[in-house]
Amino acid sequence: MRLFSSLHDRVVGGPSILAANFARLAEEVRKAEDGGAELVHFDAMDNQFVPNLTIGPLVAASLVPETNLPVDAHLMVQNPDNLIPAFLDAGVASISVQPEAVTHLHRTLSLIRDGGAEAGVALNPTTPPEFIEWALPYLDFVLVMSVNPGFGGQTFIPQMVEKIRRLREMTDLPIEVDGGITAETAPLVVEAGAQVLIAGSAVYKGDPATEMRRIIEAGRQAALQSR
Ligand code: DX5
Ligand code: ZN
């Protein structure tokens, strides 16, 4: 499933399962799918690059056959190259790495693409878009972190809207946004050029299908008005 490469100008959304009940993961994902989710965002954290510790390729391998949606792995880890083969074997559709944690980014992105997944970079809030300018030919999408990676439920950093706008001027690659996305912030990032909306706490704080649908609709409405 090549979601990012076949988006064109569509706005889509997906749940970040960090905010889900991990004991009922597949069910939690299905609830968001009922609300129109088109991907599942899977946060791997290592207590090194970020202070938190979450899930890895074993959980991804269990989730992939249980969902119809492409699984989008976001690796907030040092040395992602060590984990990428296992995530590819697990069948994830896309993998983003944090370029701040990678020494040989070209090699890392090639590893992802050669394994048949779409490749992305996730930029910390203060990492400039120019940092990845020379990586653009090896990317299928760019993920803008609109909070500091590591935890769900943080407040959206408003300056990231300008950063998305800058990235949009640099590239036609799809821009994904992660962190503090709600029905209120989704229109701001879509208006600036983002197309893939990831939301964790805003989806799982209530009925996931209803909340997911609200966020996607808010983003699509903004796209209609601004394009
Ligand atoms: C943060 C993670 C996000 C997180 C978003 O490090 O990458 O995916 O789950 O959570 P919310 O939507 O609650 O900000
Ligand atoms: Zn994430």
PDB file of C-alpha atoms and ligand atoms in Angstrom:
ATOM      1  CA  MET A   1       0.000   0.000   0.000  1.00  0.00           C
ATOM      2  CA  ARG A   2       1.621   3.247  -1.108  1.00  0.00           C
ATOM      3  CA  LEU A   3      -0.496   5.854   0.650  1.00  0.00           C
ATOM      4  CA  PHE A   4       1.799   8.868   0.487  1.00  0.00           C
ATOM      5  CA  SER A   5       2.706   8.414  -3.190  1.00  0.00           C
ATOM      6  CA  SER A   6      -0.942   8.152  -4.227  1.00  0.00           C
ATOM      7  CA  LEU A   7      -2.372  11.027  -2.203  1.00  0.00           C
ATOM      8  CA  HIS A   8      -2.365  13.720  -4.921  1.00  0.00           C
ATOM      9  CA  ASP A   9      -4.044  16.682  -3.204  1.00  0.00           C
ATOM     10  CA  ARG A  10      -6.247  14.696  -0.810  1.00  0.00           C
ATOM     11  CA  VAL A  11      -6.294  15.427   2.926  1.00  0.00           C
ATOM     12  CA  VAL A  12      -6.328  12.252   5.049  1.00  0.00           C
ATOM     13  CA  GLY A  13      -6.085  11.432   8.714  1.00  0.00           C
ATOM     14  CA  GLY A  14      -5.104   8.640  11.026  1.00  0.00           C
ATOM     15  CA  PRO A  15      -4.924   7.836  14.711  1.00  0.00           C
ATOM     16  CA  SER A  16      -1.710   7.816  16.722  1.00  0.00           C
ATOM     17  CA  ILE A  17      -2.108   4.637  18.731  1.00  0.00           C
ATOM     18  CA  LEU A  18       0.053   6.061  21.499  1.00  0.00           C
ATOM     19  CA  ALA A  19      -3.193   7.310  23.025  1.00  0.00           C
ATOM     20  CA  ALA A  20      -5.076   4.023  22.501  1.00  0.00           C
ATOM     21  CA  ASN A  21      -5.613   1.184  24.931  1.00  0.00           C
ATOM     22  CA  PHE A  22      -2.741  -1.153  24.044  1.00  0.00           C
ATOM     23  CA  ALA A  23      -4.562  -4.157  25.483  1.00  0.00           C
ATOM     24  CA  ARG A  24      -7.156  -3.725  22.718  1.00  0.00           C
ATOM     25  CA  LEU A  25      -5.057  -2.304  19.943  1.00  0.00           C
ATOM     26  CA  ALA A  26      -6.721  -3.823  16.875  1.00  0.00           C
ATOM     27  CA  GLU A  27     -10.171  -2.857  18.140  1.00  0.00           C
ATOM     28  CA  GLU A  28      -9.010   0.698  18.886  1.00  0.00           C
ATOM     29  CA  VAL A  29      -7.642   1.009  15.343  1.00  0.00           C
ATOM     30  CA  ARG A  30     -10.910  -0.288  13.857  1.00  0.00           C
ATOM     31  CA  LYS A  31     -12.829   2.402  15.721  1.00  0.00           C
ATOM     32  CA  ALA A  32     -10.710   5.110  14.089  1.00  0.00           C
ATOM     33  CA  GLU A  33     -11.081   3.381  10.717  1.00  0.00           C
ATOM     34  CA  ASP A  34     -14.862   3.641  11.167  1.00  0.00           C
ATOM     35  CA  GLY A  35     -14.299   7.396  11.401  1.00  0.00           C
ATOM     36  CA  GLY A  36     -12.521   7.502   8.040  1.00  0.00           C
ATOM     37  CA  ALA A  37      -8.884   6.956   9.062  1.00  0.00           C
ATOM     38  CA  GLU A  38      -6.694   5.963   6.116  1.00  0.00           C
ATOM     39  CA  LEU A  39      -3.508   5.058   8.004  1.00  0.00           C
ATOM     40  CA  VAL A  40      -2.398   4.070  11.511  1.00  0.00           C
ATOM     41  CA  HIS A  41       0.482   5.966  13.088  1.00  0.00           C
ATOM     42  CA  PHE A  42       2.769   3.757  15.181  1.00  0.00           C
ATOM     43  CA  ASP A  43       5.176   5.502  17.572  1.00  0.00           C
ATOM     44  CA  ALA A  44       8.377   3.651  18.506  1.00  0.00           C
ATOM     45  CA  MET A  45      10.383   5.289  21.318  1.00  0.00           C
ATOM     46  CA  ASP A  46      13.631   4.086  22.902  1.00  0.00           C
ATOM     47  CA  ASN A  47      14.238   6.114  26.093  1.00  0.00           C
ATOM     48  CA  GLN A  48      17.367   7.476  24.373  1.00  0.00           C
ATOM     49  CA  PHE A  49      16.328   9.810  21.592  1.00  0.00           C
ATOM     50  CA  VAL A  50      13.198  10.612  23.620  1.00  0.00           C
ATOM     51  CA  PRO A  51      12.626  10.036  27.340  1.00  0.00           C
ATOM     52  CA  ASN A  52       9.756   7.620  26.782  1.00  0.00           C
ATOM     53  CA  LEU A  53       9.662   3.914  25.917  1.00  0.00           C
ATOM     54  CA  THR A  54       6.942   2.348  23.771  1.00  0.00           C
ATOM     55  CA  ILE A  55       6.495  -0.450  21.290  1.00  0.00           C
ATOM     56  CA  GLY A  56       8.609  -1.983  18.531  1.00  0.00           C
ATOM     57  CA  PRO A  57       8.542  -4.340  15.557  1.00  0.00           C
ATOM     58  CA  LEU A  58       6.976  -7.261  17.444  1.00  0.00           C
ATOM     59  CA  VAL A  59       3.847  -5.252  18.166  1.00  0.00           C
ATOM     60  CA  ALA A  60       3.871  -3.922  14.594  1.00  0.00           C
ATOM     61  CA  ALA A  61       3.988  -7.515  13.298  1.00  0.00           C
ATOM     62  CA  SER A  62       0.940  -8.356  15.412  1.00  0.00           C
ATOM     63  CA  LEU A  63      -0.988  -5.279  14.332  1.00  0.00           C
ATOM     64  CA  VAL A  64      -0.365  -5.348  10.559  1.00  0.00           C
ATOM     65  CA  PRO A  65      -2.468  -8.491   9.847  1.00  0.00           C
ATOM     66  CA  GLU A  66      -5.248  -7.209  12.134  1.00  0.00           C
ATOM     67  CA  THR A  67      -5.914  -3.980  10.231  1.00  0.00           C
ATOM     68  CA  ASN A  68      -6.810  -2.980   6.666  1.00  0.00           C
ATOM     69  CA  LEU A  69      -4.975   0.299   7.089  1.00  0.00           C
ATOM     70  CA  PRO A  70      -1.339   0.933   6.192  1.00  0.00           C
ATOM     71  CA  VAL A  71       0.811   1.085   9.317  1.00  0.00           C
ATOM     72  CA  ASP A  72       3.014   4.196   9.434  1.00  0.00           C
ATOM     73  CA  ALA A  73       5.973   3.674  11.780  1.00  0.00           C
ATOM     74  CA  HIS A  74       7.515   6.785  13.361  1.00  0.00           C
ATOM     75  CA  LEU A  75      10.896   5.822  14.812  1.00  0.00           C
ATOM     76  CA  MET A  76      11.898   8.160  17.627  1.00  0.00           C
ATOM     77  CA  VAL A  77      15.022   6.155  18.331  1.00  0.00           C
ATOM     78  CA  GLN A  78      18.785   6.375  18.092  1.00  0.00           C
ATOM     79  CA  ASN A  79      20.272   4.044  15.463  1.00  0.00           C
ATOM     80  CA  PRO A  80      17.015   3.361  13.584  1.00  0.00           C
ATOM     81  CA  ASP A  81      19.000   1.291  11.048  1.00  0.00           C
ATOM     82  CA  ASN A  82      19.111  -1.490  13.652  1.00  0.00           C
ATOM     83  CA  LEU A  83      15.307  -1.672  13.741  1.00  0.00           C
ATOM     84  CA  ILE A  84      14.315  -0.912  10.154  1.00  0.00           C
ATOM     85  CA  PRO A  85      14.726  -4.497   8.827  1.00  0.00           C
ATOM     86  CA  ALA A  86      12.428  -5.845  11.549  1.00  0.00           C
ATOM     87  CA  PHE A  87       9.817  -3.153  10.863  1.00  0.00           C
ATOM     88  CA  LEU A  88       9.983  -3.997   7.151  1.00  0.00           C
ATOM     89  CA  ASP A  89       9.541  -7.691   7.947  1.00  0.00           C
ATOM     90  CA  ALA A  90       6.561  -6.744  10.108  1.00  0.00           C
ATOM     91  CA  GLY A  91       4.918  -5.334   6.970  1.00  0.00           C
ATOM     92  CA  VAL A  92       4.648  -1.658   7.825  1.00  0.00           C
ATOM     93  CA  ALA A  93       3.825   0.541   4.828  1.00  0.00           C
ATOM     94  CA  SER A  94       5.928   3.567   5.716  1.00  0.00           C
ATOM     95  CA  ILE A  95       8.740   4.448   8.084  1.00  0.00           C
ATOM     96  CA  SER A  96       9.889   7.885   9.219  1.00  0.00           C
ATOM     97  CA  VAL A  97      13.110   8.519  11.086  1.00  0.00           C
ATOM     98  CA  GLN A  98      14.250  11.534  13.010  1.00  0.00           C
ATOM     99  CA  PRO A  99      17.168  12.992  11.005  1.00  0.00           C
ATOM    100  CA  GLU A 100      18.593  14.446  14.244  1.00  0.00           C
ATOM    101  CA  ALA A 101      19.287  10.827  15.319  1.00  0.00           C
ATOM    102  CA  VAL A 102      20.761   9.601  12.044  1.00  0.00           C
ATOM    103  CA  THR A 103      24.348  10.005  10.842  1.00  0.00           C
ATOM    104  CA  HIS A 104      24.015   8.579   7.326  1.00  0.00           C
ATOM    105  CA  LEU A 105      20.548   9.646   6.278  1.00  0.00           C
ATOM    106  CA  HIS A 106      20.905   8.660   2.625  1.00  0.00           C
ATOM    107  CA  ARG A 107      21.762   5.104   3.650  1.00  0.00           C
ATOM    108  CA  THR A 108      18.885   4.952   6.149  1.00  0.00           C
ATOM    109  CA  LEU A 109      16.320   6.187   3.631  1.00  0.00           C
ATOM    110  CA  SER A 110      17.631   3.742   1.014  1.00  0.00           C
ATOM    111  CA  LEU A 111      17.254   0.922   3.507  1.00  0.00           C
ATOM    112  CA  ILE A 112      13.579   1.818   3.941  1.00  0.00           C
ATOM    113  CA  ARG A 113      12.847   2.210   0.227  1.00  0.00           C
ATOM    114  CA  ASP A 114      14.811  -0.862  -0.829  1.00  0.00           C
ATOM    115  CA  GLY A 115      12.707  -2.818   1.653  1.00  0.00           C
ATOM    116  CA  GLY A 116       9.538  -1.707  -0.170  1.00  0.00           C
ATOM    117  CA  ALA A 117       8.226   0.859   2.306  1.00  0.00           C
ATOM    118  CA  GLU A 118       7.729   4.587   1.836  1.00  0.00           C
ATOM    119  CA  ALA A 119      10.417   6.693   3.490  1.00  0.00           C
ATOM    120  CA  GLY A 120       9.953   9.825   5.573  1.00  0.00           C
ATOM    121  CA  VAL A 121      11.807  12.127   7.920  1.00  0.00           C
ATOM    122  CA  ALA A 122      10.231  13.544  11.068  1.00  0.00           C
ATOM    123  CA  LEU A 123      11.507  17.006  11.936  1.00  0.00           C
ATOM    124  CA  ASN A 124      11.722  18.158  15.547  1.00  0.00           C
ATOM    125  CA  PRO A 125      10.094  21.558  16.108  1.00  0.00           C
ATOM    126  CA  THR A 126      13.424  23.435  15.927  1.00  0.00           C
ATOM    127  CA  THR A 127      14.981  21.423  13.085  1.00  0.00           C
ATOM    128  CA  PRO A 128      14.925  23.697  10.032  1.00  0.00           C
ATOM    129  CA  PRO A 129      13.331  22.440   6.798  1.00  0.00           C
ATOM    130  CA  GLU A 130      16.635  23.236   5.036  1.00  0.00           C
ATOM    131  CA  PHE A 131      18.289  20.454   7.048  1.00  0.00           C
ATOM    132  CA  ILE A 132      16.661  17.891   4.752  1.00  0.00           C
ATOM    133  CA  GLU A 133      16.928  19.796   1.472  1.00  0.00           C
ATOM    134  CA  TRP A 134      19.457  17.350   0.028  1.00  0.00           C
ATOM    135  CA  ALA A 135      17.470  14.362   1.271  1.00  0.00           C
ATOM    136  CA  LEU A 136      14.306  15.339  -0.631  1.00  0.00           C
ATOM    137  CA  PRO A 137      14.989  13.084  -3.661  1.00  0.00           C
ATOM    138  CA  TYR A 138      15.080  10.036  -1.370  1.00  0.00           C
ATOM    139  CA  LEU A 139      11.875  10.829   0.499  1.00  0.00           C
ATOM    140  CA  ASP A 140       8.204   9.960  -0.024  1.00  0.00           C
ATOM    141  CA  PHE A 141       6.919  12.316   2.678  1.00  0.00           C
ATOM    142  CA  VAL A 142       7.990  14.757   5.390  1.00  0.00           C
ATOM    143  CA  LEU A 143       6.580  14.627   8.906  1.00  0.00           C
ATOM    144  CA  VAL A 144       6.488  17.901  10.831  1.00  0.00           C
ATOM    145  CA  MET A 145       6.475  17.378  14.590  1.00  0.00           C
ATOM    146  CA  SER A 146       4.232  20.061  16.046  1.00  0.00           C
ATOM    147  CA  VAL A 147       5.205  19.100  19.619  1.00  0.00           C
ATOM    148  CA  ASN A 148       8.467  17.764  21.031  1.00  0.00           C
ATOM    149  CA  PRO A 149       8.481  14.033  20.324  1.00  0.00           C
ATOM    150  CA  GLY A 150       8.096  11.695  23.266  1.00  0.00           C
ATOM    151  CA  PHE A 151       4.593  12.096  24.654  1.00  0.00           C
ATOM    152  CA  GLY A 152       0.986  12.440  23.583  1.00  0.00           C
ATOM    153  CA  GLY A 153      -1.343  15.125  24.827  1.00  0.00           C
ATOM    154  CA  GLN A 154       0.995  18.114  24.434  1.00  0.00           C
ATOM    155  CA  THR A 155       0.006  21.538  23.163  1.00  0.00           C
ATOM    156  CA  PHE A 156       0.386  22.311  19.457  1.00  0.00           C
ATOM    157  CA  ILE A 157       3.310  24.683  18.767  1.00  0.00           C
ATOM    158  CA  PRO A 158       1.767  27.417  16.560  1.00  0.00           C
ATOM    159  CA  GLN A 159       5.062  28.391  14.862  1.00  0.00           C
ATOM    160  CA  MET A 160       4.930  25.036  13.071  1.00  0.00           C
ATOM    161  CA  VAL A 161       2.301  26.476  10.721  1.00  0.00           C
ATOM    162  CA  GLU A 162       4.948  28.772   9.223  1.00  0.00           C
ATOM    163  CA  LYS A 163       7.371  25.878   9.008  1.00  0.00           C
ATOM    164  CA  ILE A 164       4.851  23.822   7.020  1.00  0.00           C
ATOM    165  CA  ARG A 165       4.391  26.780   4.686  1.00  0.00           C
ATOM    166  CA  ARG A 166       8.171  26.980   4.160  1.00  0.00           C
ATOM    167  CA  LEU A 167       8.379  23.244   3.473  1.00  0.00           C
ATOM    168  CA  ARG A 168       5.505  23.500   1.016  1.00  0.00           C
ATOM    169  CA  GLU A 169       7.557  26.066  -0.944  1.00  0.00           C
ATOM    170  CA  MET A 170      10.540  23.687  -0.967  1.00  0.00           C
ATOM    171  CA  THR A 171       8.816  20.494  -2.086  1.00  0.00           C
ATOM    172  CA  ASP A 172       5.654  18.858  -3.435  1.00  0.00           C
ATOM    173  CA  LEU A 173       6.121  15.840  -1.134  1.00  0.00           C
ATOM    174  CA  PRO A 174       3.132  15.154   1.119  1.00  0.00           C
ATOM    175  CA  ILE A 175       3.479  16.783   4.535  1.00  0.00           C
ATOM    176  CA  GLU A 176       2.280  14.843   7.580  1.00  0.00           C
ATOM    177  CA  VAL A 177       1.742  16.609  10.900  1.00  0.00           C
ATOM    178  CA  ASP A 178       1.914  14.996  14.318  1.00  0.00           C
ATOM    179  CA  GLY A 179       1.383  16.536  17.751  1.00  0.00           C
ATOM    180  CA  GLY A 180      -1.502  18.488  19.207  1.00  0.00           C
ATOM    181  CA  ILE A 181      -3.713  17.961  16.144  1.00  0.00           C
ATOM    182  CA  THR A 182      -7.400  18.565  16.885  1.00  0.00           C
ATOM    183  CA  ALA A 183     -10.415  19.763  14.898  1.00  0.00           C
ATOM    184  CA  GLU A 184      -9.226  23.267  15.820  1.00  0.00           C
ATOM    185  CA  THR A 185      -5.562  22.962  14.761  1.00  0.00           C
ATOM    186  CA  ALA A 186      -6.133  20.741  11.705  1.00  0.00           C
ATOM    187  CA  PRO A 187      -7.413  23.644   9.540  1.00  0.00           C
ATOM    188  CA  LEU A 188      -4.320  25.734  10.381  1.00  0.00           C
ATOM    189  CA  VAL A 189      -1.871  23.075   9.195  1.00  0.00           C
ATOM    190  CA  VAL A 190      -3.921  22.127   6.126  1.00  0.00           C
ATOM    191  CA  GLU A 191      -4.206  25.758   5.087  1.00  0.00           C
ATOM    192  CA  ALA A 192      -0.384  25.920   5.276  1.00  0.00           C
ATOM    193  CA  GLY A 193      -0.055  22.845   3.040  1.00  0.00           C
ATOM    194  CA  ALA A 194      -0.215  19.720   5.235  1.00  0.00           C
ATOM    195  CA  GLN A 195      -2.162  16.710   3.930  1.00  0.00           C
ATOM    196  CA  VAL A 196      -1.783  13.927   6.472  1.00  0.00           C
ATOM    197  CA  LEU A 197      -3.236  14.596   9.921  1.00  0.00           C
ATOM    198  CA  ILE A 198      -2.166  12.416  12.841  1.00  0.00           C
ATOM    199  CA  ALA A 199      -4.015  12.720  16.124  1.00  0.00           C
ATOM    200  CA  GLY A 200      -3.688  10.715  19.302  1.00  0.00           C
ATOM    201  CA  SER A 201      -5.330  12.181  22.374  1.00  0.00           C
ATOM    202  CA  ALA A 202      -7.900  14.128  20.343  1.00  0.00           C
ATOM    203  CA  VAL A 203      -9.134  10.857  18.792  1.00  0.00           C
ATOM    204  CA  TYR A 204      -9.113   8.625  21.873  1.00  0.00           C
ATOM    205  CA  LYS A 205     -10.421  11.201  24.364  1.00  0.00           C
ATOM    206  CA  GLY A 206     -13.966  10.369  23.234  1.00  0.00           C
ATOM    207  CA  ASP A 207     -15.639   8.157  20.670  1.00  0.00           C
ATOM    208  CA  PRO A 208     -12.734   7.510  18.283  1.00  0.00           C
ATOM    209  CA  ALA A 209     -14.867   7.272  15.129  1.00  0.00           C
ATOM    210  CA  THR A 210     -16.634  10.561  15.851  1.00  0.00           C
ATOM    211  CA  GLU A 211     -13.465  12.403  16.826  1.00  0.00           C
ATOM    212  CA  MET A 212     -11.458  11.045  13.883  1.00  0.00           C
ATOM    213  CA  ARG A 213     -14.185  12.089  11.480  1.00  0.00           C
ATOM    214  CA  ARG A 214     -14.365  15.585  13.002  1.00  0.00           C
ATOM    215  CA  ILE A 215     -10.628  16.125  12.536  1.00  0.00           C
ATOM    216  CA  ILE A 216     -10.563  14.853   8.947  1.00  0.00           C
ATOM    217  CA  GLU A 217     -13.630  16.911   8.040  1.00  0.00           C
ATOM    218  CA  ALA A 218     -12.122  20.060   9.595  1.00  0.00           C
ATOM    219  CA  GLY A 219      -8.978  19.515   7.526  1.00  0.00           C
ATOM    220  CA  ARG A 220     -10.888  18.876   4.309  1.00  0.00           C
ATOM    221  CA  GLN A 221     -13.039  21.929   4.830  1.00  0.00           C
ATOM    222  CA  ALA A 222      -9.901  24.057   5.206  1.00  0.00           C
ATOM    223  CA  ALA A 223      -8.469  22.539   2.030  1.00  0.00           C
ATOM    224  CA  LEU A 224     -11.635  23.412   0.091  1.00  0.00           C
ATOM    225  CA  GLN A 225     -11.503  27.000   1.301  1.00  0.00           C
ATOM    226  CA  SER A 226      -7.792  27.574   0.757  1.00  0.00           C
ATOM    227  CA  ARG A 227      -7.038  25.813  -2.537  1.00  0.00           C
TER     228      ARG A 227
HETATM  229  C1  DX5 B   1       4.615  12.212  19.986  1.00  0.00           C
HETATM  230  C2  DX5 B   1       4.102  11.211  19.010  1.00  0.00           C
HETATM  231  C3  DX5 B   1       2.735  11.482  18.520  1.00  0.00           C
HETATM  232  C4  DX5 B   1       1.709  11.524  19.617  1.00  0.00           C
HETATM  233  C5  DX5 B   1       0.723  12.567  19.253  1.00  0.00           C
HETATM  234  O1  DX5 B   1       5.945  12.004  20.204  1.00  0.00           O
HETATM  235  O2  DX5 B   1       4.952  11.157  17.868  1.00  0.00           O
HETATM  236  O3  DX5 B   1       2.333  10.593  17.491  1.00  0.00           O
HETATM  237  O4  DX5 B   1       1.046  10.324  19.814  1.00  0.00           O
HETATM  238  O5  DX5 B   1      -0.176  12.687  20.288  1.00  0.00           O
HETATM  239  P1  DX5 B   1      -1.206  13.868  20.407  1.00  0.00           P
HETATM  240  O6  DX5 B   1      -2.051  13.824  19.182  1.00  0.00           O
HETATM  241  O7  DX5 B   1      -1.913  13.567  21.666  1.00  0.00           O
HETATM  242  O8  DX5 B   1      -0.392  15.146  20.461  1.00  0.00           O
HETATM  243 ZN    ZN B   2       4.409  10.104  15.997  1.00  0.00          ZN
END
